[in-house]
Amino acid sequence: MDVNAAVAAAAAIAGVLTGVIAMLAFRWSEREQKRPTRTSLHTDPVLPPGVDTVLSVLRSSAVVLDEADAVVKASSAAYALGLVRGGRLAVEPMLQMARDTRRDGEIRQVELDLPRRGNGRGEALAVSARVAPLGSRLVLLLVEDLTEARRIEAVRRDFVANVSHELKTPVGALSLLSEAVMDAADDPEAVERFAGRMQIEATRLTNLVQELIDLSRVQNDDPLDDAEPVRVDELVAEAIDRCRHAAGTKQITMAAGGAADLHVRGNRGQLAAALGNLVENAVNYSPARTRVGIAARRVAATGGDLIEIAVTDQGIGISEKDKERVFERFYRVDPARSRATGGTGLGLAIVKHVVASHGGEVTVWSAEGQGSTFTLRLPEAGPARDRARQRSERAGLSDEPERSSSSPHGPRSSHSPHTSPYETFPAPEVLP
């Protein structure tokens, strides 16, 4: 019995000691887990109060870095620009700026050109990066995308340079011709010849100034503020009248046709100027004794029918590399020919802005040596469309074209690369 009691007592003492040791080990483990370590400082930093909310509403791309250059917080825009990859800042110059700012606490700013994400081809991204300390351990990086602002600034510089050049040319010519007239005061024939040249240069200068005014107006005004239903056939007739003399001089046949009683909604003056510019270009760039056609039709499209007005010539055509640029201001496919015809390089730019402000688009088909077709595509005026449909229904006919689901603008002209889409329009009426 004494032996058994001793064994039982020893077992009880051993159990108590085991429990005490387990409790001490548990307490020590908890204390060690709560103690801050270098690793925990890097992996679980805390943003100052309110910073997370502020960063979420900033337009700039925002990145917060900790002491180990790990990304603590990054906005979605920062990921979209490719600044953050794999939890690290991927742009070395910005990373070096962050390290320098962390060391001395100074705010730094720099502008950089970054390659685009993916294959890196195309225009580089222009960004402005600003780094500032955030508390005692964190660094804040703000990045602003300046690419679009740079592009607009380049367009503005080119526009000013081109305007200066275009204005100086006729002004300089007028100055020289006036001197020539003074020197040839005793030669009536020379005076008459120089005076004729002065009239040509003065006309060119007047046209350039007027087109600059027109371009500025269509860029700044909203044509839909005073919009009205406009008959397409009246626009076509006005454009033909505008170019009738020039076409007659070159013996160019003017032809108009297509569907009747079509209406578009917008500013009549701007629409007439846009279509007139297209017809004038077609006449100017067509050889003598050729044909210029203007045709209109209604096409079905999602959201409402559209009116297509196509202007086709048999001129010199446009190369593939020039098609993308013909609507740029002052861009000329053939500068020498443009000067001979009195072109300013602003006509197609005006057309593009007018059509865009009316909710439409302008497209071009062309083959070198075979001519060009410029097509205006504009929304049809609602009431006019309804009246036309009612008349067609009363007559037992339908003027609705076959709808096509392959294009959001309805059926397009099917043509080979050597066939003008104008051939798919109804036969035009030849005008004197």
XYZ file of C-alpha atoms in Angstrom:
432
model
C 0.000 0.000 0.000
C 2.875 2.388 0.812
C 4.453 1.670 -2.549
C 1.225 2.321 -4.409
C 0.666 5.554 -2.528
C 4.178 6.713 -3.368
C 3.666 5.983 -7.080
C 0.367 7.844 -7.089
C 1.940 10.831 -5.376
C 4.828 10.899 -7.868
C 2.394 10.760 -10.815
C 0.371 13.641 -9.392
C 3.477 15.763 -8.886
C 4.620 14.979 -12.461
C 1.198 16.014 -13.865
C 1.296 19.313 -11.959
C 4.790 20.094 -13.217
C 3.781 19.274 -16.809
C 0.806 21.619 -16.596
C 2.919 24.444 -15.172
C 5.556 24.008 -17.885
C 2.848 23.984 -20.651
C 1.269 27.141 -19.241
C 4.612 28.950 -19.090
C 5.424 27.887 -22.656
C 2.050 29.165 -23.879
C 2.534 32.540 -22.140
C 6.049 32.891 -23.580
C 4.760 32.092 -27.093
C 2.043 34.742 -26.834
C 4.553 37.351 -25.695
C 6.893 36.532 -28.539
C 4.070 36.787 -31.109
C 3.059 40.206 -29.833
C 6.601 41.562 -29.865
C 7.234 43.661 -33.070
C 9.946 42.253 -35.282
C 11.767 43.625 -38.343
C 9.831 41.219 -40.546
C 6.457 42.279 -39.197
C 7.349 45.931 -39.684
C 7.877 45.269 -43.380
C 4.974 42.978 -44.086
C 2.173 44.574 -42.090
C 2.598 48.385 -42.050
C -0.341 50.622 -41.181
C -1.328 53.654 -43.284
C -1.948 56.896 -41.389
C -5.654 57.553 -40.755
C -7.517 58.901 -43.783
C -4.715 58.260 -46.295
C -6.445 55.245 -47.827
C -9.600 57.284 -48.461
C -7.677 60.187 -49.994
C -5.705 57.923 -52.329
C -8.890 56.265 -53.564
C -10.283 59.554 -54.914
C -7.102 60.935 -56.483
C -6.980 61.142 -60.293
C -3.237 60.513 -60.219
C -1.781 57.032 -59.962
C -0.764 56.520 -56.310
C 1.732 54.071 -54.784
C 2.783 53.823 -51.104
C 6.115 52.098 -50.362
C 7.431 50.822 -47.028
C 10.996 50.667 -45.692
C 11.793 47.603 -47.797
C 10.461 49.201 -51.021
C 7.473 46.862 -50.925
C 4.141 48.221 -52.173
C 1.801 48.854 -49.241
C -0.978 50.492 -51.270
C -1.444 51.088 -55.006
C -4.364 52.525 -56.942
C -5.898 50.730 -59.913
C -4.494 53.436 -62.206
C -0.979 52.541 -61.056
C -1.530 48.946 -62.125
C -3.041 50.092 -65.424
C 0.065 52.170 -66.214
C 2.300 49.218 -65.378
C 3.973 50.947 -62.420
C 3.400 48.013 -60.027
C 4.210 44.408 -60.852
C 4.436 41.516 -58.419
C 4.015 43.757 -55.396
C 7.043 45.888 -56.347
C 7.517 49.255 -58.070
C 8.599 48.349 -61.608
C 10.068 51.726 -62.695
C 13.681 52.001 -61.545
C 13.995 55.837 -61.699
C 10.894 56.191 -59.504
C 12.216 53.570 -57.093
C 15.505 55.455 -56.757
C 13.581 58.686 -56.128
C 11.645 56.949 -53.346
C 14.871 55.740 -51.702
C 16.429 59.202 -51.847
C 13.307 60.779 -50.358
C 13.208 58.180 -47.580
C 16.825 58.996 -46.755
C 16.680 62.812 -46.620
C 12.925 63.566 -46.446
C 12.959 65.913 -49.470
C 10.086 66.052 -51.971
C 11.196 65.218 -55.531
C 9.520 65.568 -58.931
C 10.592 64.458 -62.396
C 9.054 63.885 -65.843
C 9.721 60.543 -67.535
C 8.888 58.717 -70.765
C 7.757 55.150 -70.095
C 7.313 52.351 -72.648
C 3.753 51.154 -73.113
C 2.713 47.869 -71.564
C 2.876 44.774 -73.740
C 5.418 44.835 -76.549
C 6.447 48.419 -75.785
C 5.750 49.601 -79.322
C 4.058 52.826 -80.216
C 4.138 56.219 -78.565
C 5.772 56.279 -75.129
C 3.803 57.336 -72.069
C 4.776 60.767 -70.776
C 4.342 60.945 -66.994
C 5.130 63.320 -64.159
C 6.260 61.572 -60.933
C 6.260 63.237 -57.507
C 7.629 61.531 -54.379
C 7.054 62.708 -50.777
C 7.537 61.185 -47.313
C 4.396 59.822 -45.657
C 4.930 59.600 -41.932
C 8.219 58.299 -40.580
C 8.511 55.030 -42.514
C 6.382 55.276 -45.666
C 6.907 57.064 -48.980
C 4.101 58.276 -51.274
C 4.518 58.295 -55.067
C 2.026 60.196 -57.255
C 2.210 59.757 -61.049
C 0.265 61.904 -63.540
C -0.222 60.745 -67.151
C 0.748 63.644 -69.439
C 0.538 61.768 -72.750
C -2.684 63.355 -74.003
C -1.628 66.823 -72.845
C 1.680 66.423 -74.693
C -0.141 65.335 -77.845
C -2.502 68.319 -77.727
C 0.433 70.659 -77.141
C 2.261 69.187 -80.152
C -0.846 69.664 -82.311
C -1.105 73.276 -81.138
C 2.554 73.960 -81.924
C 2.227 72.405 -85.367
C -0.928 74.407 -86.023
C 0.723 77.706 -85.066
C 3.808 76.887 -87.145
C 1.701 75.907 -90.161
C -0.519 78.980 -89.886
C 2.541 81.214 -89.697
C 4.031 79.580 -92.767
C 0.808 79.651 -94.770
C 0.166 83.305 -93.951
C 3.710 84.414 -94.696
C 3.655 82.903 -98.190
C 0.905 85.097 -99.732
C 1.901 88.129 -97.641
C 5.490 87.854 -98.847
C 4.313 87.402 -102.425
C 2.140 90.521 -102.185
C 5.082 92.521 -100.859
C 7.359 91.431 -103.702
C 4.689 91.989 -106.342
C 3.950 95.489 -105.053
C 7.654 96.334 -105.394
C 7.611 94.911 -108.910
C 4.619 97.080 -109.809
C 6.414 100.169 -108.552
C 9.552 99.320 -110.545
C 7.498 98.660 -113.692
C 5.439 101.844 -113.497
C 6.414 102.759 -117.077
C 5.480 99.316 -118.472
C 1.662 98.909 -118.622
C 1.862 95.250 -119.611
C 4.112 94.378 -116.678
C 1.906 96.323 -114.288
C -1.145 94.427 -115.516
C 0.642 91.085 -115.180
C 1.873 91.809 -111.642
C -1.517 93.186 -110.630
C -3.136 89.954 -111.774
C -0.731 87.963 -109.641
C -1.475 90.237 -106.692
C -5.169 89.512 -107.072
C -4.483 85.766 -107.025
C -2.363 86.009 -103.856
C -4.905 88.308 -102.202
C -7.665 85.836 -102.966
C -5.588 83.013 -101.554
C -4.916 85.010 -98.376
C -8.602 85.851 -98.018
C -9.592 82.206 -98.427
C -7.027 81.108 -95.850
C -8.208 83.637 -93.260
C -11.852 82.735 -93.901
C -11.187 79.009 -93.509
C -9.283 79.620 -90.283
C -12.316 81.528 -89.013
C -14.645 78.733 -90.173
C -12.496 76.052 -88.521
C -12.413 77.986 -85.252
C -16.195 78.432 -85.390
C -17.018 74.762 -85.993
C -14.653 73.727 -83.196
C -16.185 76.068 -80.629
C -19.866 76.226 -81.578
C -22.475 73.550 -80.971
C -24.400 73.223 -84.257
C -27.248 71.392 -82.551
C -28.167 74.464 -80.499
C -29.959 75.918 -83.533
C -30.458 72.681 -85.452
C -33.213 72.301 -88.015
C -34.242 69.673 -90.594
C -32.222 70.270 -93.763
C -33.092 68.810 -97.161
C -30.185 66.847 -98.591
C -31.070 67.664 -102.208
C -30.825 71.379 -101.383
C -27.362 70.865 -99.883
C -26.288 68.979 -103.016
C -27.657 71.682 -105.322
C -25.888 74.402 -103.349
C -22.578 72.512 -103.490
C -22.902 72.040 -107.245
C -23.715 75.722 -107.805
C -20.653 76.657 -105.781
C -18.358 74.673 -108.094
C -20.204 75.024 -111.400
C -17.857 77.664 -112.850
C -14.671 75.771 -111.916
C -16.112 72.542 -113.322
C -17.167 74.257 -116.559
C -13.678 75.691 -117.037
C -12.208 72.157 -116.898
C -15.149 70.621 -118.806
C -15.955 68.382 -115.847
C -19.418 66.818 -115.830
C -21.351 67.307 -112.570
C -23.867 64.574 -111.720
C -26.293 64.255 -108.812
C -28.670 61.462 -107.892
C -29.772 58.958 -105.301
C -32.837 58.767 -103.098
C -35.146 61.779 -102.930
C -36.717 63.567 -99.955
C -33.912 62.879 -97.502
C -33.390 65.110 -94.461
C -30.649 65.532 -91.888
C -30.791 67.627 -88.747
C -28.216 70.284 -88.000
C -26.816 73.676 -88.884
C -27.570 74.326 -92.537
C -24.627 76.658 -93.093
C -22.066 74.249 -91.661
C -23.469 71.243 -93.525
C -23.469 73.182 -96.803
C -19.866 74.249 -96.226
C -18.761 70.675 -95.481
C -20.395 69.177 -98.580
C -19.225 72.135 -100.678
C -15.623 71.521 -99.593
C -15.837 67.896 -100.720
C -17.288 68.791 -104.117
C -14.752 71.601 -104.570
C -11.874 69.217 -103.800
C -13.287 66.683 -106.256
C -13.343 69.302 -109.015
C -9.915 70.734 -108.192
C -8.187 67.351 -108.128
C -9.909 65.879 -111.199
C -8.419 66.036 -114.697
C -10.268 67.895 -117.434
C -13.211 66.201 -119.174
C -13.901 63.775 -116.308
C -16.937 63.288 -114.065
C -17.800 64.205 -110.468
C -20.831 62.555 -108.888
C -22.839 63.282 -105.749
C -25.335 60.692 -104.551
C -27.384 60.271 -101.367
C -29.212 57.343 -99.831
C -30.721 56.131 -96.562
C -29.088 53.218 -94.721
C -30.310 51.320 -91.676
C -28.305 51.502 -88.467
C -28.688 50.675 -84.809
C -30.286 53.631 -83.064
C -31.833 55.165 -86.177
C -31.405 55.460 -89.929
C -28.452 57.314 -91.394
C -28.075 59.424 -94.510
C -25.016 58.772 -96.671
C -23.847 61.443 -99.114
C -21.040 60.245 -101.382
C -18.858 62.525 -103.507
C -16.877 60.650 -106.175
C -14.256 61.901 -108.593
C -11.961 60.415 -111.215
C -8.896 62.278 -110.006
C -5.376 61.418 -108.913
C -6.466 59.324 -105.932
C -4.867 59.029 -102.492
C -2.203 56.562 -101.414
C -2.709 54.275 -98.406
C -0.177 56.155 -96.282
C -1.955 59.461 -96.917
C -5.512 58.275 -96.189
C -5.039 58.469 -92.420
C -3.775 62.048 -92.590
C -5.940 63.751 -95.204
C -8.235 65.165 -92.493
C -5.359 66.818 -90.602
C -5.137 70.591 -90.719
C -2.817 71.889 -93.452
C -1.935 68.372 -94.613
C -1.722 68.092 -98.396
C -1.317 64.937 -100.417
C 0.410 66.914 -103.168
C 1.580 70.324 -101.865
C 2.624 71.577 -105.306
C -0.763 70.724 -106.815
C -2.583 72.221 -103.839
C -0.842 75.540 -104.327
C -1.666 75.445 -108.025
C -5.361 74.922 -107.213
C -5.370 77.467 -104.388
C -5.969 74.885 -101.657
C -5.288 75.825 -98.033
C -5.190 72.344 -96.512
C -8.073 73.174 -94.142
C -11.079 72.042 -96.183
C -11.127 68.410 -95.051
C -10.360 69.383 -91.452
C -13.479 71.555 -91.498
C -15.490 68.678 -92.988
C -14.324 66.321 -90.232
C -15.233 68.730 -87.406
C -18.621 69.608 -88.892
C -19.635 65.978 -89.345
C -18.367 64.958 -85.893
C -20.255 67.814 -84.199
C -23.427 66.619 -85.968
C -23.015 63.095 -84.587
C -21.781 61.566 -87.848
C -18.557 60.511 -89.530
C -16.694 60.976 -92.805
C -14.864 58.158 -94.577
C -12.704 57.952 -97.670
C -12.176 55.290 -100.323
C -9.455 55.885 -102.860
C -7.113 54.189 -105.318
C -4.181 55.996 -106.879
C -4.934 56.934 -110.448
C -8.587 55.850 -110.161
C -10.175 58.574 -108.077
C -11.654 58.946 -104.616
C -15.003 58.727 -102.862
C -15.639 60.737 -99.695
C -18.786 59.722 -97.812
C -20.610 61.792 -95.210
C -22.692 59.674 -92.849
C -25.179 61.704 -90.763
C -28.214 60.845 -88.588
C -31.500 61.295 -90.428
C -33.916 63.920 -89.122
C -36.646 62.116 -87.169
C -39.856 63.834 -88.404
C -38.683 63.812 -92.009
C -37.924 60.103 -91.762
C -41.385 59.375 -90.386
C -43.069 61.346 -93.166
C -41.084 59.506 -95.823
C -42.006 56.137 -94.327
C -45.703 57.055 -94.186
C -45.697 58.082 -97.851
C -43.991 54.826 -98.788
C -46.519 52.793 -96.826
C -49.433 54.590 -98.501
C -47.903 53.826 -101.876
C -47.491 50.185 -100.908
C -43.747 50.436 -101.138
C -40.924 50.328 -98.627
C -37.937 52.576 -98.876
C -36.178 50.682 -96.111
C -32.905 49.102 -97.309
C -32.009 45.578 -96.435
C -30.686 45.561 -92.880
C -27.366 44.022 -92.098
C -26.151 42.884 -88.710
C -22.524 42.925 -89.757
C -22.110 46.690 -89.322
C -23.448 49.127 -86.742
C -24.031 51.608 -89.560
C -26.082 49.275 -91.696
C -25.098 47.851 -95.054
C -21.853 49.054 -96.530
C -20.990 49.151 -100.174
C -19.449 45.894 -101.300
C -16.705 46.675 -103.760
C -13.321 45.442 -104.803
C -10.217 47.538 -104.115
C -10.440 48.846 -107.676
C -14.148 49.679 -107.722
C -15.496 52.921 -106.335
C -18.342 52.493 -103.809
C -20.138 55.249 -105.743
C -21.061 52.612 -108.333
C -23.437 51.014 -105.801
C -25.561 54.188 -105.566
C -28.480 54.867 -107.906
C -27.484 56.294 -111.275
C -27.031 60.066 -110.914
C -28.608 62.685 -113.074
C -26.124 64.516 -115.243
C -26.348 68.279 -114.724
C -25.274 70.951 -117.171
